Amino acid sequence: QVQLVQSGGGVVQPGGSLRLSCVASGFNFRSFGMHWVRQAPGKGLEWVAFIRSDGTQKYYADSVKGRFTISRDNLKKTLYLDLKRLRADETATYYCAKDLGATMVGGGAFDVWGQGILVSVSP
Amino acid sequence: SYELTQDPAVSVAMGQTVKITCQGDILRGDFASWYQQKPGQAPLLVIHGRKHNRPSGIPDRFSGSSSGDTASLTITGAQAEDEADYYCNCRDGSSNHVVFGGGTKLTVL
């Protein structure tokens, strides 16, 4: 069964840090690019970051660049997102998502999604 | 930064056809994908790629098309279970950022 299982969310104070994890199963993890997407309560989807299948290319939304770091461990079939200097307006459900290709070919189509995990930034 | 514009809300009578559109300059350079999201669930890919492919398990009443700076998702014979939020996205080739549209809330009457 193809799936992504997320962990690591929770409540953090403004300015704090958190690490999100996303464990893949049922597909060849090392062959596909991976993304993080977030959704604030009641709002739309916002792309956060992408990492190429081999980890050699990473791209970030302007709003998180310099504070968030995407990484992956292909041996552990795990994707990570390190969040630093969090702001209150970054309270959201964070999703990991699998790209259809290794390098975001085809416009960035996400065919497998994690269950989502809530990050709440609050004093 | 680039944007993708969607109508915030659309309604359709059950069994009728509805088209949801997504407009933006970056659609001239790459392909749109479409996602369905129901409350409390992760998004689900319904259409993707140059040929507007449907992933396995997506009913054939869902189809996609594009022209110039506009991509469209059409549901032919809408069903009650199609009531959801629909999002488009596309890659901006100049920055390799992915852009999502603001979403369209579809109501099936």
Tab-separated table of N, CA, C and O in Angstrom, chain B:
chain	number	residue	atom	x	y	z
B	1	SER	N	5.894	37.496	-7.489
B	1	SER	CA	5.543	36.079	-7.515
B	1	SER	C	4.311	35.886	-8.399
B	1	SER	O	3.517	36.797	-8.591
B	2	TYR	N	4.192	34.697	-8.936
B	2	TYR	CA	3.084	34.417	-9.822
B	2	TYR	C	1.857	33.955	-9.046
B	2	TYR	O	1.957	33.473	-7.928
B	3	GLU	N	0.698	34.123	-9.671
B	3	GLU	CA	-0.550	33.721	-9.051
B	3	GLU	C	-1.356	32.869	-10.009
B	3	GLU	O	-1.211	32.971	-11.232
B	4	LEU	N	-2.213	32.040	-9.432
B	4	LEU	CA	-3.221	31.315	-10.176
B	4	LEU	C	-4.569	31.708	-9.591
B	4	LEU	O	-4.775	31.606	-8.376
B	5	THR	N	-5.463	32.152	-10.455
B	5	THR	CA	-6.745	32.691	-10.008
B	5	THR	C	-7.868	31.700	-10.276
B	5	THR	O	-8.032	31.209	-11.393
B	6	GLN	N	-8.645	31.410	-9.228
B	6	GLN	CA	-9.822	30.557	-9.332
B	6	GLN	C	-11.035	31.292	-8.777
B	6	GLN	O	-10.904	32.099	-7.864
B	7	ASP	N	-12.207	31.006	-9.307
B	7	ASP	CA	-13.435	31.518	-8.710
B	7	ASP	C	-13.586	30.910	-7.318
B	7	ASP	O	-13.407	29.704	-7.157
B	8	PRO	N	-13.937	31.703	-6.319
B	8	PRO	CA	-14.034	31.162	-4.951
B	8	PRO	C	-15.117	30.101	-4.783
B	8	PRO	O	-14.939	29.179	-3.985
B	9	ALA	N	-16.213	30.234	-5.509
B	9	ALA	CA	-17.315	29.292	-5.312
B	9	ALA	C	-18.084	29.094	-6.613
B	9	ALA	O	-18.267	30.037	-7.385
B	10	VAL	N	-18.501	27.858	-6.822
B	10	VAL	CA	-19.300	27.493	-7.991
B	10	VAL	C	-20.352	26.484	-7.528
B	10	VAL	O	-20.080	25.672	-6.630
B	11	SER	N	-21.518	26.543	-8.136
B	11	SER	CA	-22.539	25.546	-7.814
B	11	SER	C	-23.040	24.884	-9.092
B	11	SER	O	-22.957	25.462	-10.180
B	12	VAL	N	-23.547	23.654	-8.932
B	12	VAL	CA	-24.047	22.894	-10.071
B	12	VAL	C	-25.186	22.007	-9.591
B	12	VAL	O	-25.171	21.490	-8.474
B	13	ALA	N	-26.191	21.865	-10.422
B	13	ALA	CA	-27.275	20.945	-10.109
B	13	ALA	C	-26.798	19.511	-10.325
B	13	ALA	O	-26.012	19.241	-11.244
B	14	MET	N	-27.234	18.623	-9.473
B	14	MET	CA	-26.827	17.226	-9.594
B	14	MET	C	-27.130	16.699	-10.993
B	14	MET	O	-28.212	16.932	-11.537
B	15	GLY	N	-26.138	16.035	-11.569
B	15	GLY	CA	-26.296	15.465	-12.887
B	15	GLY	C	-25.912	16.402	-14.020
B	15	GLY	O	-25.806	15.957	-15.174
B	16	GLN	N	-25.715	17.651	-13.698
B	16	GLN	CA	-25.327	18.622	-14.717
B	16	GLN	C	-23.807	18.745	-14.816
B	16	GLN	O	-23.071	18.122	-14.055
B	17	THR	N	-23.352	19.540	-15.766
B	17	THR	CA	-21.931	19.710	-16.032
B	17	THR	C	-21.441	21.045	-15.490
B	17	THR	O	-22.141	22.065	-15.614
B	18	VAL	N	-20.258	21.012	-14.897
B	18	VAL	CA	-19.674	22.229	-14.350
B	18	VAL	C	-18.219	22.325	-14.774
B	18	VAL	O	-17.518	21.308	-14.875
B	19	LYS	N	-17.783	23.534	-15.054
B	19	LYS	CA	-16.387	23.795	-15.404
B	19	LYS	C	-15.784	24.726	-14.363
B	19	LYS	O	-16.354	25.790	-14.079
B	20	ILE	N	-14.658	24.338	-13.830
B	20	ILE	CA	-13.917	25.143	-12.862
B	20	ILE	C	-12.641	25.604	-13.543
B	20	ILE	O	-11.921	24.783	-14.124
B	21	THR	N	-12.355	26.898	-13.490
B	21	THR	CA	-11.217	27.418	-14.226
B	21	THR	C	-10.110	27.919	-13.307
B	21	THR	O	-10.335	28.243	-12.136
B	22	CYS	N	-8.926	27.997	-13.899
B	22	CYS	CA	-7.701	28.409	-13.207
B	22	CYS	C	-6.913	29.246	-14.204
B	22	CYS	O	-6.591	28.767	-15.289
B	23	GLN	N	-6.628	30.477	-13.856
B	23	GLN	CA	-6.009	31.383	-14.809
B	23	GLN	C	-4.717	31.959	-14.250
B	23	GLN	O	-4.663	32.392	-13.091
B	24	GLY	N	-3.667	31.967	-15.102
B	24	GLY	CA	-2.402	32.567	-14.689
B	24	GLY	C	-1.352	32.424	-15.776
B	24	GLY	O	-1.371	31.461	-16.540
B	25	ASP	N	-0.430	33.367	-15.826
B	25	ASP	CA	0.586	33.373	-16.873
B	25	ASP	C	1.468	32.133	-16.853
B	25	ASP	O	1.938	31.670	-17.898
B	26	ILE	N	1.715	31.585	-15.668
B	26	ILE	CA	2.617	30.426	-15.607
B	26	ILE	C	2.022	29.207	-16.306
B	26	ILE	O	2.752	28.268	-16.646
B	27	LEU	N	0.720	29.225	-16.556
B	27	LEU	CA	0.091	28.099	-17.259
B	27	LEU	C	0.490	28.059	-18.729
B	27	LEU	O	0.260	27.053	-19.406
B	28	ARG	N	1.076	29.120	-19.213
B	28	ARG	CA	1.590	29.112	-20.582
B	28	ARG	C	2.879	28.305	-20.679
B	28	ARG	O	3.276	27.894	-21.779
B	29	GLY	N	3.534	28.062	-19.544
B	29	GLY	CA	4.835	27.411	-19.567
B	29	GLY	C	4.878	25.997	-19.027
B	29	GLY	O	5.874	25.301	-19.200
B	30	ASP	N	3.821	25.571	-18.346
B	30	ASP	CA	3.832	24.225	-17.773
B	30	ASP	C	2.391	23.752	-17.582
B	30	ASP	O	1.450	24.505	-17.841
B	31	PHE	N	2.248	22.545	-17.099
B	31	PHE	CA	0.931	21.906	-17.038
B	31	PHE	C	0.285	22.085	-15.673
B	31	PHE	O	0.941	22.018	-14.644
B	32	ALA	N	-1.020	22.265	-15.683
B	32	ALA	CA	-1.763	22.357	-14.441
B	32	ALA	C	-2.135	20.971	-13.931
B	32	ALA	O	-2.328	20.034	-14.710
B	33	SER	N	-2.220	20.863	-12.634
B	33	SER	CA	-2.802	19.694	-11.986
B	33	SER	C	-3.992	20.173	-11.170
B	33	SER	O	-4.062	21.334	-10.770
B	34	TRP	N	-4.921	19.251	-10.921
B	34	TRP	CA	-6.125	19.564	-10.162
B	34	TRP	C	-6.273	18.596	-8.997
B	34	TRP	O	-6.006	17.403	-9.131
B	35	TYR	N	-6.733	19.141	-7.882
B	35	TYR	CA	-6.901	18.372	-6.651
B	35	TYR	C	-8.303	18.594	-6.096
B	35	TYR	O	-8.831	19.708	-6.154
B	36	GLN	N	-8.845	17.539	-5.540
B	36	GLN	CA	-10.120	17.593	-4.827
B	36	GLN	C	-9.806	17.460	-3.336
B	36	GLN	O	-9.051	16.571	-2.946
B	37	GLN	N	-10.395	18.301	-2.519
B	37	GLN	CA	-10.210	18.184	-1.083
B	37	GLN	C	-11.550	18.273	-0.372
B	37	GLN	O	-12.259	19.272	-0.497
B	38	LYS	N	-11.852	17.237	0.384
B	38	LYS	CA	-13.066	17.214	1.190
B	38	LYS	C	-12.691	17.566	2.629
B	38	LYS	O	-11.541	17.397	3.029
B	39	PRO	N	-13.660	18.051	3.413
B	39	PRO	CA	-13.345	18.505	4.775
B	39	PRO	C	-12.641	17.440	5.598
B	39	PRO	O	-13.053	16.277	5.630
B	40	GLY	N	-11.554	17.853	6.219
B	40	GLY	CA	-10.812	16.965	7.103
B	40	GLY	C	-9.946	15.937	6.402
B	40	GLY	O	-9.362	15.069	7.059
B	41	GLN	N	-9.843	16.038	5.072
B	41	GLN	CA	-9.053	15.073	4.322
B	41	GLN	C	-7.899	15.755	3.595
B	41	GLN	O	-7.926	16.951	3.333
B	42	ALA	N	-6.891	14.948	3.263
B	42	ALA	CA	-5.816	15.439	2.421
B	42	ALA	C	-6.317	15.621	0.994
B	42	ALA	O	-7.286	14.966	0.572
B	43	PRO	N	-5.683	16.484	0.233
B	43	PRO	CA	-6.066	16.636	-1.174
B	43	PRO	C	-5.863	15.337	-1.946
B	43	PRO	O	-5.039	14.492	-1.592
B	44	LEU	N	-6.616	15.220	-3.043
B	44	LEU	CA	-6.560	14.052	-3.908
B	44	LEU	C	-6.329	14.533	-5.332
B	44	LEU	O	-7.091	15.366	-5.840
B	45	LEU	N	-5.291	14.016	-5.974
B	45	LEU	CA	-5.006	14.386	-7.359
B	45	LEU	C	-6.074	13.806	-8.279
B	45	LEU	O	-6.327	12.591	-8.242
B	46	VAL	N	-6.684	14.656	-9.122
B	46	VAL	CA	-7.726	14.168	-10.031
B	46	VAL	C	-7.361	14.313	-11.502
B	46	VAL	O	-7.827	13.552	-12.341
B	47	ILE	N	-6.518	15.313	-11.822
B	47	ILE	CA	-6.100	15.541	-13.211
B	47	ILE	C	-4.660	16.049	-13.194
B	47	ILE	O	-4.302	16.886	-12.358
B	48	HIS	N	-3.856	15.580	-14.148
B	48	HIS	CA	-2.475	16.079	-14.223
B	48	HIS	C	-1.927	15.896	-15.620
B	48	HIS	O	-2.406	15.083	-16.408
B	49	GLY	N	-0.892	16.678	-15.939
B	49	GLY	CA	-0.091	16.469	-17.120
B	49	GLY	C	-0.606	17.088	-18.405
B	49	GLY	O	-1.715	17.616	-18.488
B	50	ARG	N	0.261	16.981	-19.422
B	50	ARG	CA	-0.035	17.562	-20.731
B	50	ARG	C	-1.306	16.973	-21.332
B	50	ARG	O	-2.077	17.660	-22.003
B	51	LYS	N	-1.526	15.707	-21.069
B	51	LYS	CA	-2.704	15.039	-21.631
B	51	LYS	C	-3.865	15.007	-20.645
B	51	LYS	O	-4.823	14.254	-20.848
B	52	HIS	N	-3.769	15.767	-19.588
B	52	HIS	CA	-4.859	15.865	-18.604
B	52	HIS	C	-5.271	14.473	-18.116
B	52	HIS	O	-6.437	14.067	-18.168
B	53	ASN	N	-4.264	13.736	-17.650
B	53	ASN	CA	-4.484	12.355	-17.235
B	53	ASN	C	-5.267	12.268	-15.932
B	53	ASN	O	-5.141	13.123	-15.044
B	54	ARG	N	-6.048	11.197	-15.825
B	54	ARG	CA	-6.740	10.876	-14.590
B	54	ARG	C	-6.023	9.740	-13.885
B	54	ARG	O	-5.831	8.677	-14.484
B	55	PRO	N	-5.614	9.931	-12.633
B	55	PRO	CA	-5.013	8.800	-11.897
B	55	PRO	C	-6.017	7.660	-11.765
B	55	PRO	O	-7.232	7.854	-11.871
B	56	SER	N	-5.482	6.489	-11.514
B	56	SER	CA	-6.322	5.318	-11.307
B	56	SER	C	-7.336	5.565	-10.188
B	56	SER	O	-6.988	6.100	-9.132
B	57	GLY	N	-8.578	5.208	-10.464
B	57	GLY	CA	-9.627	5.358	-9.457
B	57	GLY	C	-10.423	6.639	-9.563
B	57	GLY	O	-11.473	6.764	-8.906
B	58	ILE	N	-9.964	7.577	-10.379
B	58	ILE	CA	-10.714	8.827	-10.555
B	58	ILE	C	-11.768	8.600	-11.645
B	58	ILE	O	-11.433	8.176	-12.757
B	59	PRO	N	-13.017	8.888	-11.352
B	59	PRO	CA	-14.091	8.626	-12.329
B	59	PRO	C	-13.886	9.415	-13.619
B	59	PRO	O	-13.343	10.524	-13.611
B	60	ASP	N	-14.352	8.850	-14.731
B	60	ASP	CA	-14.136	9.497	-16.014
B	60	ASP	C	-15.034	10.711	-16.226
B	60	ASP	O	-14.939	11.369	-17.263
B	61	ARG	N	-15.877	11.038	-15.272
B	61	ARG	CA	-16.648	12.280	-15.385
B	61	ARG	C	-15.758	13.505	-15.125
B	61	ARG	O	-16.165	14.623	-15.409
B	62	PHE	N	-14.550	13.272	-14.608
B	62	PHE	CA	-13.584	14.341	-14.411
B	62	PHE	C	-12.691	14.430	-15.642
B	62	PHE	O	-12.119	13.425	-16.081
B	63	SER	N	-12.570	15.625	-16.214
B	63	SER	CA	-11.681	15.821	-17.351
B	63	SER	C	-11.035	17.188	-17.258
B	63	SER	O	-11.517	18.083	-16.555
B	64	GLY	N	-9.925	17.325	-17.963
B	64	GLY	CA	-9.209	18.585	-17.944
B	64	GLY	C	-8.962	19.102	-19.336
B	64	GLY	O	-9.000	18.358	-20.318
B	65	SER	N	-8.709	20.394	-19.424
B	65	SER	CA	-8.367	21.029	-20.682
B	65	SER	C	-7.584	22.289	-20.375
B	65	SER	O	-7.507	22.728	-19.220
B	66	SER	N	-6.979	22.838	-21.425
B	66	SER	CA	-6.233	24.081	-21.225
B	66	SER	C	-6.138	24.838	-22.535
B	66	SER	O	-6.161	24.250	-23.618
B	67	SER	N	-6.020	26.149	-22.409
B	67	SER	CA	-5.845	27.012	-23.566
B	67	SER	C	-5.181	28.295	-23.103
B	67	SER	O	-5.719	28.994	-22.241
B	68	GLY	N	-3.999	28.547	-23.639
B	68	GLY	CA	-3.290	29.757	-23.261
B	68	GLY	C	-2.969	29.801	-21.783
B	68	GLY	O	-2.301	28.929	-21.253
B	69	ASP	N	-3.494	30.823	-21.111
B	69	ASP	CA	-3.203	31.005	-19.694
B	69	ASP	C	-4.297	30.462	-18.783
B	69	ASP	O	-4.356	30.830	-17.604
B	70	THR	N	-5.161	29.631	-19.323
B	70	THR	CA	-6.281	29.110	-18.535
B	70	THR	C	-6.364	27.588	-18.617
B	70	THR	O	-6.316	27.015	-19.695
B	71	ALA	N	-6.469	26.972	-17.460
B	71	ALA	CA	-6.722	25.539	-17.361
B	71	ALA	C	-8.108	25.339	-16.781
B	71	ALA	O	-8.585	26.170	-15.988
B	72	SER	N	-8.743	24.253	-17.168
B	72	SER	CA	-10.114	23.996	-16.724
B	72	SER	C	-10.276	22.554	-16.276
B	72	SER	O	-9.674	21.645	-16.846
B	73	LEU	N	-11.092	22.389	-15.266
B	73	LEU	CA	-11.525	21.077	-14.794
B	73	LEU	C	-13.020	20.997	-15.040
B	73	LEU	O	-13.771	21.878	-14.598
B	74	THR	N	-13.439	19.980	-15.747
B	74	THR	CA	-14.859	19.789	-16.042
B	74	THR	C	-15.358	18.521	-15.379
B	74	THR	O	-14.709	17.477	-15.451
B	75	ILE	N	-16.489	18.630	-14.721
B	75	ILE	CA	-17.154	17.467	-14.154
B	75	ILE	C	-18.462	17.301	-14.937
B	75	ILE	O	-19.341	18.179	-14.887
B	76	THR	N	-18.557	16.205	-15.654
B	76	THR	CA	-19.719	15.941	-16.500
B	76	THR	C	-20.664	14.993	-15.773
B	76	THR	O	-20.347	13.819	-15.569
B	77	GLY	N	-21.815	15.511	-15.385
B	77	GLY	CA	-22.740	14.705	-14.591
B	77	GLY	C	-22.325	14.699	-13.125
B	77	GLY	O	-22.018	13.666	-12.556
B	78	ALA	N	-22.315	15.884	-12.516
B	78	ALA	CA	-21.833	16.013	-11.136
B	78	ALA	C	-22.676	15.167	-10.176
B	78	ALA	O	-23.910	15.086	-10.294
B	79	GLN	N	-21.989	14.572	-9.226
B	79	GLN	CA	-22.626	13.758	-8.198
B	79	GLN	C	-22.497	14.434	-6.840
B	79	GLN	O	-21.630	15.289	-6.647
B	80	ALA	N	-23.308	14.015	-5.911
B	80	ALA	CA	-23.282	14.608	-4.581
B	80	ALA	C	-21.891	14.487	-3.958
B	80	ALA	O	-21.425	15.411	-3.276
B	81	GLU	N	-21.215	13.372	-4.221
B	81	GLU	CA	-19.898	13.148	-3.625
B	81	GLU	C	-18.805	14.019	-4.243
B	81	GLU	O	-17.673	14.026	-3.760
B	82	ASP	N	-19.144	14.771	-5.287
B	82	ASP	CA	-18.165	15.671	-5.897
B	82	ASP	C	-18.102	17.019	-5.173
B	82	ASP	O	-17.242	17.851	-5.475
B	83	GLU	N	-19.017	17.229	-4.241
B	83	GLU	CA	-19.003	18.472	-3.480
B	83	GLU	C	-17.723	18.524	-2.648
B	83	GLU	O	-17.464	17.642	-1.820
B	84	ALA	N	-16.910	19.538	-2.909
B	84	ALA	CA	-15.574	19.616	-2.304
B	84	ALA	C	-14.931	20.930	-2.712
B	84	ALA	O	-15.485	21.703	-3.493
B	85	ASP	N	-13.742	21.163	-2.171
B	85	ASP	CA	-12.889	22.252	-2.652
B	85	ASP	C	-11.977	21.703	-3.737
B	85	ASP	O	-11.438	20.599	-3.606
B	86	TYR	N	-11.777	22.485	-4.777
B	86	TYR	CA	-10.911	22.083	-5.877
B	86	TYR	C	-9.792	23.115	-6.048
B	86	TYR	O	-10.055	24.316	-6.090
B	87	TYR	N	-8.580	22.602	-6.147
B	87	TYR	CA	-7.405	23.460	-6.294
B	87	TYR	C	-6.650	23.088	-7.563
B	87	TYR	O	-6.492	21.906	-7.878
B	88	CYS	N	-6.146	24.098	-8.250
B	88	CYS	CA	-5.199	23.862	-9.327
B	88	CYS	C	-3.811	24.194	-8.807
B	88	CYS	O	-3.656	24.921	-7.820
B	89	ASN	N	-2.791	23.640	-9.459
B	89	ASN	CA	-1.432	24.087	-9.205
B	89	ASN	C	-0.605	23.939	-10.473
B	89	ASN	O	-1.008	23.300	-11.438
B	90	CYS	N	0.550	24.593	-10.448
B	90	CYS	CA	1.442	24.565	-11.592
B	90	CYS	C	2.823	25.000	-11.129
B	90	CYS	O	2.949	25.745	-10.147
B	91	ARG	N	3.832	24.536	-11.813
B	91	ARG	CA	5.200	24.938	-11.507
B	91	ARG	C	5.540	26.208	-12.283
B	91	ARG	O	5.246	26.325	-13.474
B	92	ASP	N	6.170	27.142	-11.596
B	92	ASP	CA	6.718	28.323	-12.261
B	92	ASP	C	8.116	27.970	-12.749
B	92	ASP	O	9.031	27.787	-11.954
B	93	GLY	N	8.257	27.854	-14.067
B	93	GLY	CA	9.510	27.387	-14.624
B	93	GLY	C	10.698	28.277	-14.347
B	93	GLY	O	11.839	27.812	-14.326
B	94	SER	N	10.488	29.556	-14.102
B	94	SER	CA	11.622	30.461	-13.889
B	94	SER	C	12.212	30.322	-12.486
B	94	SER	O	13.402	30.563	-12.284
B	95	SER	N	11.387	29.918	-11.524
B	95	SER	CA	11.861	29.830	-10.143
B	95	SER	C	11.840	28.408	-9.592
B	95	SER	O	12.400	28.141	-8.535
B	96	ASN	N	11.157	27.512	-10.311
B	96	ASN	CA	10.915	26.149	-9.820
B	96	ASN	C	10.124	26.147	-8.520
B	96	ASN	O	10.233	25.209	-7.718
B	97	HIS	N	9.327	27.176	-8.325
B	97	HIS	CA	8.365	27.173	-7.234
B	97	HIS	C	7.055	26.616	-7.767
B	97	HIS	O	6.756	26.725	-8.959
B	98	VAL	N	6.274	26.041	-6.874
B	98	VAL	CA	4.950	25.558	-7.239
B	98	VAL	C	3.928	26.556	-6.713
B	98	VAL	O	4.039	27.042	-5.581
B	99	VAL	N	2.965	26.865	-7.534
B	99	VAL	CA	1.926	27.821	-7.165
B	99	VAL	C	0.579	27.104	-7.134
B	99	VAL	O	0.256	26.345	-8.062
B	100	PHE	N	-0.181	27.337	-6.079
B	100	PHE	CA	-1.548	26.830	-5.993
B	100	PHE	C	-2.529	27.964	-6.247
B	100	PHE	O	-2.300	29.118	-5.836
B	101	GLY	N	-3.621	27.644	-6.907
B	101	GLY	CA	-4.733	28.567	-6.957
B	101	GLY	C	-5.403	28.664	-5.602
B	101	GLY	O	-5.154	27.850	-4.705
B	102	GLY	N	-6.258	29.681	-5.453
B	102	GLY	CA	-6.899	29.910	-4.168
B	102	GLY	C	-7.982	28.920	-3.806
B	102	GLY	O	-8.451	28.894	-2.663
B	103	GLY	N	-8.366	28.097	-4.769
B	103	GLY	CA	-9.373	27.084	-4.498
B	103	GLY	C	-10.770	27.517	-4.900
B	103	GLY	O	-11.113	28.704	-4.830
B	104	THR	N	-11.571	26.552	-5.328
B	104	THR	CA	-12.976	26.765	-5.684
B	104	THR	C	-13.829	25.810	-4.874
B	104	THR	O	-13.613	24.596	-4.920
B	105	LYS	N	-14.773	26.369	-4.137
B	105	LYS	CA	-15.690	25.522	-3.382
B	105	LYS	C	-16.851	25.147	-4.279
B	105	LYS	O	-17.611	26.023	-4.724
B	106	LEU	N	-16.983	23.856	-4.570
B	106	LEU	CA	-18.056	23.369	-5.427
B	106	LEU	C	-19.215	22.868	-4.582
B	106	LEU	O	-19.038	21.986	-3.743
B	107	THR	N	-20.385	23.421	-4.836
B	107	THR	CA	-21.613	22.962	-4.196
B	107	THR	C	-22.463	22.243	-5.216
B	107	THR	O	-22.701	22.771	-6.307
B	108	VAL	N	-22.903	21.041	-4.893
B	108	VAL	CA	-23.782	20.259	-5.760
B	108	VAL	C	-25.191	20.350	-5.195
B	108	VAL	O	-25.463	19.879	-4.087
B	109	LEU	N	-26.072	20.974	-5.961
B	109	LEU	CA	-27.441	21.240	-5.492
B	109	LEU	C	-28.381	20.067	-5.751
B	109	LEU	O	-28.189	19.318	-6.713
